[in-house]
Amino acid sequence: MNAPENERGNGYLRVGDNFWMYRKNTRTFQHVNRDESIGGSDAHSDDFETRKLEELYGPVVDSSGTEKFSAEMLGKVPVYKFEVKARVNDVDYPRQIFWTRRDNNLLLKQESYSLSGTLMQTAYFLKFTEIEGRYVPVKQLFIDEFEKGNKTIVEIANMVPGRLDDKIFTKAHLENLSK
């Protein structure tokens, strides 16, 4: 990582289901669970997972078996709102609500709830960029609803499409970067 300054030289590596955090000051790796925060932020490793939503969650239905789905406005933006519940046990949040744009289906807002129904986190997807025909979120705001006042902005810059050398995704590479 290059910023913020207190995180410079630290790094993160995910291989399969394993996620590690490298600390420059101690030159050690620490295994990170899906529900742990990343770099003292309000983002969790599960927020960056690539598992398919349809494998993890199914639609919430009402008593008649109809999916909870509605057309609404989020501010001045026409959106679809829908709710999902976990199909598996290893997710951070067993219930989530999503707001997606009606014109292009991009995710704008996500609320994440605990098993007891407590709102734990709200995420806003503030900016997207198009790379090779796909929209990628490049600015996100994560709000910790449990510990009021905690917020994290994640910004991604200078993305370049293409294949990276496999050696980049190793613990040795992370260690060498901090020397």
CSV table of C-alpha atoms in Angstrom, one decimal:
chain,number,residue,atom,x,y,z
A,1,MET,CA,0.0,0.0,0.0
A,2,ASN,CA,1.1,3.5,-0.7
A,3,ALA,CA,-1.5,5.4,1.3
A,4,PRO,CA,-2.5,6.4,3.9
A,5,GLU,CA,0.9,7.1,5.3
A,6,ASN,CA,0.5,4.9,8.3
A,7,GLU,CA,-0.3,1.9,6.0
A,8,ARG,CA,2.6,2.6,3.5
A,9,GLY,CA,4.6,-0.6,3.0
A,10,ASN,CA,1.9,-2.9,4.3
A,11,GLY,CA,0.2,-5.3,2.0
A,12,TYR,CA,-2.6,-7.8,1.5
A,13,LEU,CA,-2.6,-11.1,-0.3
A,14,ARG,CA,-5.4,-13.5,-1.1
A,15,VAL,CA,-4.7,-17.0,-2.4
A,16,GLY,CA,-7.8,-19.2,-2.6
A,17,ASP,CA,-9.7,-18.9,0.6
A,18,ASN,CA,-6.6,-17.6,2.5
A,19,PHE,CA,-6.2,-13.8,3.1
A,20,TRP,CA,-3.1,-12.4,4.7
A,21,MET,CA,-2.0,-9.0,5.9
A,22,TYR,CA,1.7,-8.2,5.8
A,23,ARG,CA,3.0,-5.7,8.3
A,24,LYS,CA,6.1,-3.8,7.2
A,25,ASN,CA,7.2,-2.8,10.8
A,26,THR,CA,7.3,-6.4,12.1
A,27,ARG,CA,7.9,-8.1,8.7
A,28,THR,CA,5.3,-10.7,9.6
A,29,PHE,CA,2.1,-12.1,8.0
A,30,GLN,CA,-1.1,-12.4,9.8
A,31,HIS,CA,-4.1,-14.5,8.6
A,32,VAL,CA,-7.2,-12.4,8.2
A,33,ASN,CA,-10.7,-13.8,8.5
A,34,ARG,CA,-13.5,-12.7,6.2
A,35,ASP,CA,-15.2,-10.7,9.0
A,36,GLU,CA,-12.1,-8.8,10.1
A,37,SER,CA,-11.5,-5.2,9.0
A,38,ILE,CA,-8.8,-4.3,6.6
A,39,GLY,CA,-6.1,-1.9,7.7
A,40,GLY,CA,-8.2,-0.4,10.5
A,41,SER,CA,-10.9,0.5,8.1
A,42,ASP,CA,-14.6,-0.2,8.0
A,43,ALA,CA,-14.2,-2.5,5.0
A,44,HIS,CA,-13.9,-6.3,5.5
A,45,SER,CA,-12.1,-8.8,3.4
A,46,ASP,CA,-15.5,-10.2,2.5
A,47,ASP,CA,-16.3,-6.9,0.9
A,48,PHE,CA,-13.8,-7.7,-1.8
A,49,GLU,CA,-14.7,-11.3,-2.3
A,50,THR,CA,-15.2,-12.6,-5.8
A,51,ARG,CA,-17.7,-15.3,-5.0
A,52,LYS,CA,-20.9,-15.0,-6.9
A,53,LEU,CA,-23.8,-13.3,-5.1
A,54,GLU,CA,-26.2,-16.0,-6.4
A,55,GLU,CA,-24.1,-18.7,-4.7
A,56,LEU,CA,-24.1,-16.9,-1.4
A,57,TYR,CA,-27.6,-15.4,-1.3
A,58,GLY,CA,-31.2,-16.0,-2.4
A,59,PRO,CA,-34.1,-13.6,-2.7
A,60,VAL,CA,-36.2,-12.8,0.3
A,61,VAL,CA,-39.9,-13.6,-0.4
A,62,ASP,CA,-43.1,-12.5,1.3
A,63,SER,CA,-45.7,-14.9,2.7
A,64,SER,CA,-47.1,-15.4,-0.8
A,65,GLY,CA,-43.7,-16.5,-2.2
A,66,THR,CA,-43.2,-13.2,-4.2
A,67,GLU,CA,-39.7,-11.8,-4.2
A,68,LYS,CA,-39.3,-8.5,-2.3
A,69,PHE,CA,-38.5,-6.2,-5.2
A,70,SER,CA,-39.5,-2.6,-5.8
A,71,ALA,CA,-38.9,0.4,-8.1
A,72,GLU,CA,-38.0,3.4,-6.0
A,73,MET,CA,-36.0,6.7,-6.0
A,74,LEU,CA,-32.7,7.0,-4.3
A,75,GLY,CA,-32.5,10.8,-4.1
A,76,LYS,CA,-33.1,11.8,-7.7
A,77,VAL,CA,-32.0,8.5,-9.2
A,78,PRO,CA,-34.5,5.8,-10.2
A,79,VAL,CA,-33.5,2.5,-8.6
A,80,TYR,CA,-34.5,-1.1,-8.0
A,81,LYS,CA,-34.5,-2.2,-4.4
A,82,PHE,CA,-34.3,-5.8,-3.5
A,83,GLU,CA,-33.5,-7.9,-0.5
A,84,VAL,CA,-31.5,-11.1,-0.2
A,85,LYS,CA,-30.7,-13.7,2.6
A,86,ALA,CA,-27.7,-16.0,3.0
A,87,ARG,CA,-27.8,-19.5,1.5
A,88,VAL,CA,-24.4,-20.3,3.2
A,89,ASN,CA,-23.1,-19.7,6.7
A,90,ASP,CA,-19.7,-18.2,6.0
A,91,VAL,CA,-20.8,-14.7,5.0
A,92,ASP,CA,-20.4,-11.5,7.1
A,93,TYR,CA,-24.0,-10.5,6.8
A,94,PRO,CA,-26.9,-13.0,6.6
A,95,ARG,CA,-29.3,-10.3,5.1
A,96,GLN,CA,-28.6,-7.5,2.7
A,97,ILE,CA,-30.6,-4.9,0.8
A,98,PHE,CA,-29.4,-3.5,-2.5
A,99,TRP,CA,-30.3,-0.4,-4.5
A,100,THR,CA,-29.3,-0.6,-8.2
A,101,ARG,CA,-29.7,2.0,-11.0
A,102,ARG,CA,-32.7,1.2,-13.2
A,103,ASP,CA,-30.9,2.4,-16.4
A,104,ASN,CA,-27.7,0.3,-16.1
A,105,ASN,CA,-28.1,-1.9,-13.0
A,106,LEU,CA,-25.0,-0.5,-11.3
A,107,LEU,CA,-25.0,-0.9,-7.5
A,108,LEU,CA,-25.4,2.4,-5.7
A,109,LYS,CA,-26.2,1.4,-2.1
A,110,GLN,CA,-26.0,-1.7,0.1
A,111,GLU,CA,-27.2,-2.2,3.6
A,112,SER,CA,-25.9,-5.2,5.5
A,113,TYR,CA,-27.7,-6.7,8.5
A,114,SER,CA,-26.8,-9.2,11.3
A,115,LEU,CA,-28.7,-12.4,12.0
A,116,SER,CA,-30.7,-10.5,14.7
A,117,GLY,CA,-31.7,-7.8,12.1
A,118,THR,CA,-29.4,-5.0,13.3
A,119,LEU,CA,-28.1,-2.7,10.5
A,120,MET,CA,-24.3,-3.2,10.7
A,121,GLN,CA,-23.0,-1.5,7.6
A,122,THR,CA,-24.1,0.8,4.8
A,123,ALA,CA,-22.0,1.0,1.7
A,124,TYR,CA,-22.3,3.6,-1.1
A,125,PHE,CA,-20.8,3.1,-4.5
A,126,LEU,CA,-20.0,6.6,-5.5
A,127,LYS,CA,-18.0,6.3,-8.7
A,128,PHE,CA,-17.4,3.8,-11.4
A,129,THR,CA,-15.0,3.6,-14.3
A,130,GLU,CA,-15.4,1.4,-17.4
A,131,ILE,CA,-12.5,-1.0,-18.1
A,132,GLU,CA,-12.7,-3.3,-21.1
A,133,GLY,CA,-16.4,-3.1,-21.3
A,134,ARG,CA,-17.0,-3.7,-17.6
A,135,TYR,CA,-17.9,-1.1,-14.9
A,136,VAL,CA,-15.7,-1.2,-11.8
A,137,PRO,CA,-16.4,0.7,-8.6
A,138,VAL,CA,-13.5,3.1,-7.9
A,139,LYS,CA,-14.9,5.1,-5.0
A,140,GLN,CA,-16.8,3.5,-2.2
A,141,LEU,CA,-18.0,4.8,1.2
A,142,PHE,CA,-18.4,2.2,4.0
A,143,ILE,CA,-20.3,3.4,7.1
A,144,ASP,CA,-20.1,1.3,10.3
A,145,GLU,CA,-23.7,1.6,11.6
A,146,PHE,CA,-22.9,-0.4,14.8
A,147,GLU,CA,-20.1,1.9,16.0
A,148,LYS,CA,-21.5,5.3,15.0
A,149,GLY,CA,-19.1,7.8,13.5
A,150,ASN,CA,-16.8,5.2,11.8
A,151,LYS,CA,-16.5,5.7,8.1
A,152,THR,CA,-14.1,4.6,5.4
A,153,ILE,CA,-13.6,5.8,1.9
A,154,VAL,CA,-12.0,3.3,-0.5
A,155,GLU,CA,-10.6,4.8,-3.7
A,156,ILE,CA,-8.9,2.9,-6.5
A,157,ALA,CA,-6.8,4.8,-9.0
A,158,ASN,CA,-4.6,4.0,-12.0
A,159,MET,CA,-6.1,0.6,-12.8
A,160,VAL,CA,-4.5,-0.9,-15.9
A,161,PRO,CA,-6.1,-4.0,-17.5
A,162,GLY,CA,-3.9,-6.9,-18.3
A,163,ARG,CA,-2.3,-10.0,-16.9
A,164,LEU,CA,0.0,-9.7,-14.0
A,165,ASP,CA,3.0,-12.0,-13.4
A,166,ASP,CA,2.1,-14.8,-11.0
A,167,LYS,CA,5.1,-14.0,-8.8
A,168,ILE,CA,3.3,-10.8,-7.7
A,169,PHE,CA,0.8,-12.9,-5.8
A,170,THR,CA,3.2,-14.4,-3.3
A,171,LYS,CA,4.3,-13.6,0.2
A,172,ALA,CA,7.9,-13.2,-1.0
A,173,HIS,CA,6.9,-10.4,-3.4
A,174,LEU,CA,5.1,-8.5,-0.5
A,175,GLU,CA,8.2,-8.9,1.7
A,176,ASN,CA,10.5,-7.6,-1.1
A,177,LEU,CA,8.4,-4.5,-1.7
A,178,SER,CA,8.9,-3.3,1.9
A,179,LYS,CA,12.7,-3.6,1.8
